Short mmCIF file of C-alpha atoms and ligand atoms in Angstrom, two decimals:
data_model
loop_
_atom_site.label_atom_id
_atom_site.label_comp_id
_atom_site.label_asym_id
_atom_site.label_seq_id
_atom_site.Cartn_x
_atom_site.Cartn_y
_atom_site.Cartn_z
CA MET A 291 -16.77 -0.90 -4.48
CA LYS A 292 -14.62 -2.90 -6.91
CA SER A 293 -13.37 0.36 -8.43
CA LYS A 294 -12.39 1.48 -4.92
CA PHE A 295 -10.34 -1.71 -4.39
CA VAL A 296 -8.55 -1.10 -7.70
CA GLY A 297 -8.18 2.62 -6.95
CA CYS A 298 -6.52 1.81 -3.64
CA LEU A 299 -3.75 -0.41 -5.03
CA VAL A 300 -3.22 1.60 -8.22
CA GLY A 301 -3.33 4.83 -6.19
CA SER A 302 -0.68 3.51 -3.84
CA ALA A 303 1.62 2.54 -6.71
CA VAL A 304 1.10 5.89 -8.44
CA GLY A 305 1.92 7.77 -5.22
CA ASP A 306 5.06 5.68 -4.79
CA ALA A 307 6.20 6.22 -8.39
CA LEU A 308 5.54 9.98 -8.25
CA GLY A 309 7.08 10.39 -4.82
CA SER A 310 10.19 8.41 -5.70
CA ILE A 311 11.27 11.28 -7.95
CA PHE A 312 11.80 13.34 -4.79
CA GLU A 313 12.62 10.84 -2.03
CA GLY A 314 14.91 12.42 0.53
CA PHE A 315 14.79 15.94 -0.91
CA TRP A 316 13.10 19.00 0.41
CA VAL A 317 10.70 19.90 -2.35
CA SER A 318 9.91 23.53 -2.94
CA ASP A 319 10.02 24.24 -6.66
CA TRP A 320 9.12 21.01 -8.37
CA GLY A 321 7.13 19.21 -10.99
CA PHE A 322 6.49 15.65 -12.15
CA ASP A 323 8.52 15.87 -15.38
CA GLY A 324 10.69 12.97 -14.29
CA TYR A 325 7.71 10.62 -13.86
CA SER A 326 8.42 7.26 -15.44
CA GLY A 327 5.77 5.21 -13.64
CA ARG A 328 8.43 3.06 -12.03
CA TRP A 329 7.67 2.20 -8.42
CA THR A 330 9.89 1.15 -5.49
CA ASP A 331 9.98 -1.30 -2.57
CA ASP A 332 6.74 0.19 -1.17
CA THR A 333 4.71 -1.18 -4.07
CA HIS A 334 6.86 -4.29 -4.44
CA MET A 335 6.02 -5.28 -0.85
CA MET A 336 2.37 -4.26 -1.16
CA ILE A 337 2.18 -6.63 -4.12
CA GLY A 338 3.70 -9.32 -1.90
CA VAL A 339 1.01 -8.79 0.75
CA ALA A 340 -1.73 -9.02 -1.86
CA GLU A 341 -0.22 -12.06 -3.58
CA SER A 342 0.04 -13.98 -0.32
CA LEU A 343 -3.46 -13.08 0.93
CA ILE A 344 -4.94 -14.14 -2.42
CA SER A 345 -2.93 -17.31 -2.73
CA CYS A 346 -3.71 -18.50 0.84
CA GLY A 347 -7.21 -17.01 1.05
CA ALA A 348 -6.20 -15.46 4.40
CA PHE A 349 -3.12 -14.26 6.27
CA ASP A 350 -0.37 -16.90 6.54
CA GLY A 351 2.81 -15.46 8.07
CA SER A 352 5.18 -18.08 6.78
CA HIS A 353 3.80 -17.86 3.24
CA MET A 354 3.86 -14.04 3.25
CA ALA A 355 7.46 -14.00 4.48
CA GLN A 356 8.47 -16.40 1.70
CA THR A 357 6.63 -14.24 -0.84
CA PHE A 358 8.54 -11.14 0.33
CA ILE A 359 11.82 -13.04 0.08
CA LYS A 360 11.07 -14.38 -3.41
CA ASN A 361 10.09 -10.93 -4.69
CA TYR A 362 13.11 -9.28 -3.07
CA GLU A 363 15.52 -11.81 -4.57
CA GLU A 364 14.07 -11.28 -8.03
CA GLU A 365 14.34 -7.48 -7.82
CA PRO A 366 16.58 -6.40 -4.95
CA TRP A 367 17.23 -3.02 -6.61
CA ARG A 368 13.83 -1.55 -5.75
CA GLY A 369 15.21 0.71 -3.00
CA TYR A 370 14.74 -1.46 0.08
CA ALA A 371 16.01 -0.04 3.37
CA SER A 372 18.44 -2.07 5.48
CA GLY A 373 15.97 -3.81 7.81
CA PRO A 374 13.89 -6.09 5.58
CA PRO A 375 16.84 -7.73 3.76
CA GLN A 376 18.43 -8.49 7.15
CA VAL A 377 15.21 -10.16 8.29
CA PHE A 378 15.04 -12.14 5.06
CA ARG A 379 18.53 -13.50 5.67
CA LEU A 380 17.61 -14.55 9.21
CA ILE A 381 14.48 -16.35 7.99
CA LYS A 382 16.49 -18.11 5.29
CA ARG A 383 18.85 -19.26 8.04
CA GLY A 384 15.92 -20.93 9.76
CA LEU A 385 14.41 -18.40 12.15
CA ALA A 386 10.61 -18.36 12.36
CA TRP A 387 8.83 -15.55 10.46
CA SER A 388 7.44 -14.28 13.76
CA GLU A 389 10.83 -14.16 15.49
CA ALA A 390 13.40 -12.89 12.99
CA SER A 391 12.35 -9.23 13.01
CA LYS A 392 12.79 -9.02 16.81
CA ARG A 393 16.56 -9.34 16.34
CA LEU A 394 16.83 -5.91 14.72
CA PHE A 395 17.48 -2.50 16.28
CA GLY A 396 18.67 -3.64 19.66
CA GLY A 397 16.05 -6.34 20.09
CA LEU A 398 12.98 -4.10 19.86
CA GLY A 399 12.50 -4.42 16.12
CA SER A 400 12.07 -1.70 13.50
CA TYR A 401 9.73 1.29 13.73
CA GLY A 402 10.36 2.15 10.08
CA ASN A 403 7.31 2.73 7.90
CA GLY A 404 7.88 -0.46 5.87
CA ALA A 405 4.97 -2.32 7.45
CA ALA A 406 2.56 0.59 6.90
CA MET A 407 3.58 1.37 3.31
CA ARG A 408 2.53 -2.12 2.14
CA VAL A 409 -0.56 -2.75 4.30
CA ALA A 410 -3.32 -1.45 1.97
CA PRO A 411 -4.53 -4.94 0.89
CA VAL A 412 -5.26 -5.75 4.56
CA GLY A 413 -7.36 -2.59 4.85
CA LEU A 414 -9.34 -3.71 1.80
CA LEU A 415 -9.85 -7.34 2.79
CA HIS A 416 -10.93 -6.52 6.35
CA TYR A 417 -12.57 -3.13 5.88
CA ASP A 418 -15.69 -4.21 7.72
CA ASN A 419 -14.11 -5.99 10.68
CA GLU A 420 -12.07 -3.66 12.87
CA GLU A 421 -10.54 -6.26 15.17
CA LYS A 422 -9.61 -8.61 12.35
CA LEU A 423 -8.09 -5.68 10.46
CA ARG A 424 -6.03 -4.73 13.51
CA SER A 425 -4.78 -8.25 14.18
CA VAL A 426 -3.83 -8.98 10.55
CA ALA A 427 -2.17 -5.55 10.19
CA TYR A 428 -0.07 -6.31 13.29
CA ALA A 429 0.73 -9.85 12.16
CA GLN A 430 1.91 -8.82 8.68
CA SER A 431 4.06 -6.14 10.36
CA GLN A 432 5.68 -8.66 12.60
CA ILE A 433 7.39 -10.31 9.64
CA THR A 434 9.75 -7.33 9.33
CA HIS A 435 8.70 -4.66 11.86
CA ALA A 436 8.31 -5.91 15.42
CA HIS A 437 8.51 -2.52 17.17
CA GLU A 438 5.12 -1.52 18.53
CA LEU A 439 5.29 1.85 16.77
CA GLY A 440 5.97 0.12 13.44
CA MET A 441 3.04 -2.25 14.00
CA GLU A 442 0.67 0.50 15.17
CA GLY A 443 1.49 2.64 12.14
CA ALA A 444 0.47 -0.25 9.90
CA ALA A 445 -2.80 -0.79 11.79
CA ILE A 446 -3.70 2.91 11.53
CA GLN A 447 -2.88 3.04 7.83
CA ALA A 448 -4.99 -0.10 7.21
CA TYR A 449 -7.84 1.44 9.19
CA ALA A 450 -7.64 4.68 7.18
CA VAL A 451 -7.89 2.63 3.97
CA ALA A 452 -10.89 0.79 5.42
CA LEU A 453 -12.70 4.02 6.33
CA ALA A 454 -11.98 5.41 2.86
CA VAL A 455 -13.22 2.33 1.04
CA LYS A 456 -16.43 2.30 3.10
CA ALA A 457 -17.14 6.01 2.66
CA ASP A 458 -19.57 7.15 -0.02
CA SER A 459 -17.50 9.47 -2.20
CA SER A 460 -20.60 11.08 -3.70
CA SER A 461 -21.36 12.76 -0.35
CA ARG A 462 -18.28 14.59 0.88
CA LEU A 463 -16.33 12.92 3.68
CA ASP A 464 -15.92 15.09 6.78
CA PRO A 465 -12.18 15.21 7.58
CA TYR A 466 -12.85 15.95 11.26
CA ASP A 467 -15.03 12.86 11.53
CA PHE A 468 -12.45 10.77 9.63
CA LEU A 469 -9.57 11.88 11.86
CA GLY A 470 -11.71 11.48 14.98
CA LYS A 471 -12.40 7.84 14.13
CA ILE A 472 -8.69 7.16 13.63
CA LYS A 473 -7.93 8.83 16.95
CA ASP A 474 -10.44 6.56 18.66
CA PHE A 475 -9.04 3.50 16.89
CA THR A 476 -5.40 3.85 17.91
CA ARG A 477 -4.10 2.29 21.10
CA SER A 478 -0.93 4.36 21.09
CA GLU A 479 -0.43 7.69 22.82
CA VAL A 480 2.24 8.68 20.28
CA TYR A 481 -0.19 8.31 17.39
CA ARG A 482 -3.12 9.81 19.31
CA GLN A 483 -1.11 12.99 19.78
CA LYS A 484 -0.13 13.06 16.11
CA ILE A 485 -3.74 12.66 14.99
CA GLU A 486 -4.74 15.48 17.34
CA LYS A 487 -2.13 17.61 15.59
CA CYS A 488 -3.64 16.61 12.24
CA LEU A 489 -6.97 17.97 13.49
CA GLU A 490 -5.41 21.20 14.73
CA LEU A 491 -3.50 21.75 11.48
CA LEU A 492 -6.35 21.09 9.02
CA ASN A 493 -6.41 24.72 7.91
CA GLU A 494 -2.69 25.41 8.22
CA ALA A 495 -1.23 27.03 5.10
CA ASN A 496 2.44 26.73 6.09
CA LYS A 497 3.75 23.40 4.79
CA ARG A 498 7.01 23.62 6.66
CA LYS A 499 5.08 23.92 9.89
CA VAL A 500 2.97 20.89 8.92
CA SER A 501 5.95 18.69 8.14
CA ARG A 502 7.78 19.88 11.24
CA GLU A 503 4.86 19.06 13.53
CA LEU A 504 3.64 15.85 11.88
CA GLY A 505 7.02 14.62 10.67
CA ASN A 506 7.92 13.46 7.14
CA GLY A 507 10.57 10.84 7.86
CA VAL A 508 11.07 7.11 7.45
CA GLU A 509 9.78 6.33 10.97
CA ALA A 510 6.17 5.08 10.89
CA TYR A 511 5.02 7.72 13.40
CA ASN A 512 6.63 10.42 11.22
CA SER A 513 4.97 9.39 7.97
CA VAL A 514 1.63 7.62 8.55
CA PRO A 515 0.15 10.77 10.19
CA ALA A 516 1.47 12.90 7.29
CA ALA A 517 -0.29 10.64 4.78
CA ILE A 518 -3.57 10.58 6.70
CA TYR A 519 -3.37 14.35 6.99
CA SER A 520 -2.61 14.84 3.28
CA PHE A 521 -5.75 12.92 2.36
CA SER A 522 -7.84 14.66 5.03
CA ARG A 523 -7.13 18.17 3.84
CA ASN A 524 -7.54 17.21 0.16
CA VAL A 525 -10.60 14.98 0.31
CA ASP A 526 -12.01 16.21 -2.99
CA SER A 527 -9.16 15.30 -5.30
CA PHE A 528 -6.75 12.38 -5.72
CA ARG A 529 -4.36 14.62 -7.61
CA ASP A 530 -4.34 17.29 -4.91
CA ALA A 531 -3.93 14.78 -2.07
CA VAL A 532 -0.94 13.02 -3.59
CA THR A 533 0.67 16.23 -4.83
CA TYR A 534 0.30 17.76 -1.37
CA ALA A 535 1.73 14.64 0.31
CA ILE A 536 4.83 14.71 -1.86
CA SER A 537 5.27 18.45 -1.36
CA LEU A 538 5.78 17.82 2.37
CA GLY A 539 9.22 16.45 1.47
CA GLY A 540 11.18 13.79 3.35
CA ASP A 541 10.11 10.19 2.65
CA THR A 542 8.09 11.26 -0.37
CA ASP A 543 7.59 7.91 -2.11
CA THR A 544 6.18 6.35 1.03
CA ILE A 545 4.01 9.28 2.12
CA GLY A 546 2.84 9.47 -1.50
CA ALA A 547 2.07 5.74 -1.57
CA MET A 548 0.11 5.77 1.69
CA THR A 549 -1.84 8.90 0.71
CA GLY A 550 -2.52 7.39 -2.72
CA ALA A 551 -3.86 4.20 -1.13
CA ILE A 552 -6.33 6.10 1.06
CA SER A 553 -7.38 8.60 -1.61
CA GLY A 554 -7.63 5.91 -4.31
CA ALA A 555 -9.80 3.80 -1.99
CA TYR A 556 -12.07 6.78 -1.45
CA HIS A 557 -12.42 7.98 -5.06
CA GLY A 558 -12.02 4.79 -7.09
CA VAL A 559 -9.63 4.15 -9.97
CA GLU A 560 -11.50 6.35 -12.48
CA LYS A 561 -10.51 9.48 -10.53
CA ILE A 562 -6.78 8.81 -10.76
CA PRO A 563 -5.33 11.04 -13.52
CA GLU A 564 -4.88 9.18 -16.80
CA GLU A 565 -1.39 10.54 -17.39
CA TRP A 566 -0.31 8.93 -14.13
CA LYS A 567 -2.00 5.60 -14.82
CA ASN A 568 -0.81 5.44 -18.45
CA ARG A 569 2.81 5.08 -17.58
CA LEU A 570 2.44 3.09 -14.35
CA GLU A 571 4.64 0.02 -14.32
CA LYS A 572 2.66 -3.27 -14.31
CA ILE A 573 -0.68 -1.54 -13.87
CA ASP A 574 -2.51 -4.53 -15.35
CA TYR A 575 -1.03 -6.84 -12.75
CA ILE A 576 -1.81 -4.44 -9.88
CA GLU A 577 -5.40 -4.12 -11.09
CA LYS A 578 -5.68 -7.89 -11.34
CA LEU A 579 -4.51 -8.31 -7.73
CA ALA A 580 -7.08 -5.75 -6.56
CA GLU A 581 -9.83 -7.58 -8.44
CA GLU A 582 -8.76 -10.88 -6.93
CA LEU A 583 -8.86 -9.34 -3.45
CA TRP A 584 -12.32 -8.12 -4.28
CA ASN A 585 -13.36 -11.64 -5.36
CA LEU A 586 -11.84 -13.11 -2.21
CA LYS A 587 -13.73 -10.59 -0.09
CA ASN A 588 -17.03 -11.50 -1.70
CA LYS A 589 -16.41 -15.21 -1.53
CA LYS A 590 -15.67 -15.00 2.17
CA GLY A 591 -18.24 -12.40 3.05
CA GLU A 592 -16.39 -11.72 6.26
O1 LIG B 845 10.80 0.37 7.32
P1 LIG B 845 11.66 -0.06 6.18
O2 LIG B 845 11.16 -1.13 5.30
O3 LIG B 845 11.99 1.21 5.31
C1 LIG B 845 11.04 1.72 4.46
C2 LIG B 845 11.63 2.90 3.76
C3 LIG B 845 10.64 3.59 2.87
O4 LIG B 845 10.95 4.95 2.80
C4 LIG B 845 10.90 2.94 1.53
O5 LIG B 845 10.52 3.78 0.48
C5 LIG B 845 12.39 2.64 1.54
O6 LIG B 845 13.15 3.70 1.07
O7 LIG B 845 12.70 2.45 2.92
O8 LIG B 845 13.12 -0.44 6.65
P2 LIG B 845 13.84 -0.40 8.09
O9 LIG B 845 15.28 -0.55 7.80
O10 LIG B 845 13.18 -1.40 8.98
O11 LIG B 845 13.53 1.04 8.68
C6 LIG B 845 13.93 2.18 7.97
C7 LIG B 845 14.90 3.00 8.78
O12 LIG B 845 14.28 3.51 9.94
C8 LIG B 845 16.10 2.22 9.32
O13 LIG B 845 17.04 1.96 8.32
C9 LIG B 845 16.55 3.14 10.42
O14 LIG B 845 17.27 4.22 9.92
C10 LIG B 845 15.23 3.65 10.98
N1 LIG B 845 14.79 2.84 12.14
C11 LIG B 845 15.32 2.89 13.36
N2 LIG B 845 16.33 3.62 13.84
C12 LIG B 845 16.65 3.47 15.14
N3 LIG B 845 15.99 2.61 15.93
C13 LIG B 845 13.80 1.93 12.15
N4 LIG B 845 13.69 1.38 13.39
C14 LIG B 845 14.62 1.96 14.15
C15 LIG B 845 14.97 1.84 15.53
O15 LIG B 845 14.39 1.07 16.31
MG1 LIG B 846 10.46 3.12 -1.50
MG1 LIG B 847 10.25 5.78 1.09
#
């Protein structure tokens, strides 16, 4: 199980670093020659989630918001979208962590995938408590993504990580069963329909059709389903799952990161290709955070 915790966070960072080579492009004829192991805001914020959970021993919204702000100010060049830095400025001006994000996008908050791309540590810490997982996934979203579709995307991604970490990878996971559980978990009609499409498309060979129907964009509902699908149709291999995810095009670093988190949680860190781990930026620190989450989980036993 510890190897699955480490595989989840390392897998997420690897997917981000690989996918960032292609972010925003339609990928048809491609390779990973440009891989440097450098990751983007997706991993930077996932690290922030893990750091805050470990340091507080549980979710603390104010502390997590301050952790995001500190990390952002140290390395603002990681490729952040426009929303989170605006929220950070509002919080620094004195708004509460739970209020600032509601000011964005006409008062509804963001439905970008920023809350889902970083949520993996929540899926690990609360893998065995569905309601706790849901409430903490929503709460960590609220710091930057108040829109219900942004929050729901994060909850579904956390739940997918939880299912993957619980599954025994020595007996093959049934993708229909996996997708069925996620469909039952979601409270959103938008996501329910997307997960139904994932089920329908499991044997679809045409990638353009897959990305057209599931989406591959920066909106949470256009990228979380694509990541869950990429894992589901490539259950047997971390390499295949992440490569497939990135080949869907669009928001490739984020779909890669979310697929990598689920697949890494399923297979464990040993199954992530060495050539991808070798060059991964700050892999020792990411592994340490995963081990600390593992220790926290066992200390709490909840
Ligand atoms: O969600 P967020 O952190 O962005 C994450 C993405 C990932 O691809 C990262 O790799 C990084 O590149 O950025 O940042 P937000 O700014 O909250 O949301 C991303 C984008 O989604 C916004 O800049 C908008 O273009 C769009 N968006 C919306 N558009 C209209 N109305 C998000 N919410 C809305 C909305 O309510
Ligand atoms: Mg990014
Ligand atoms: Mg992205």
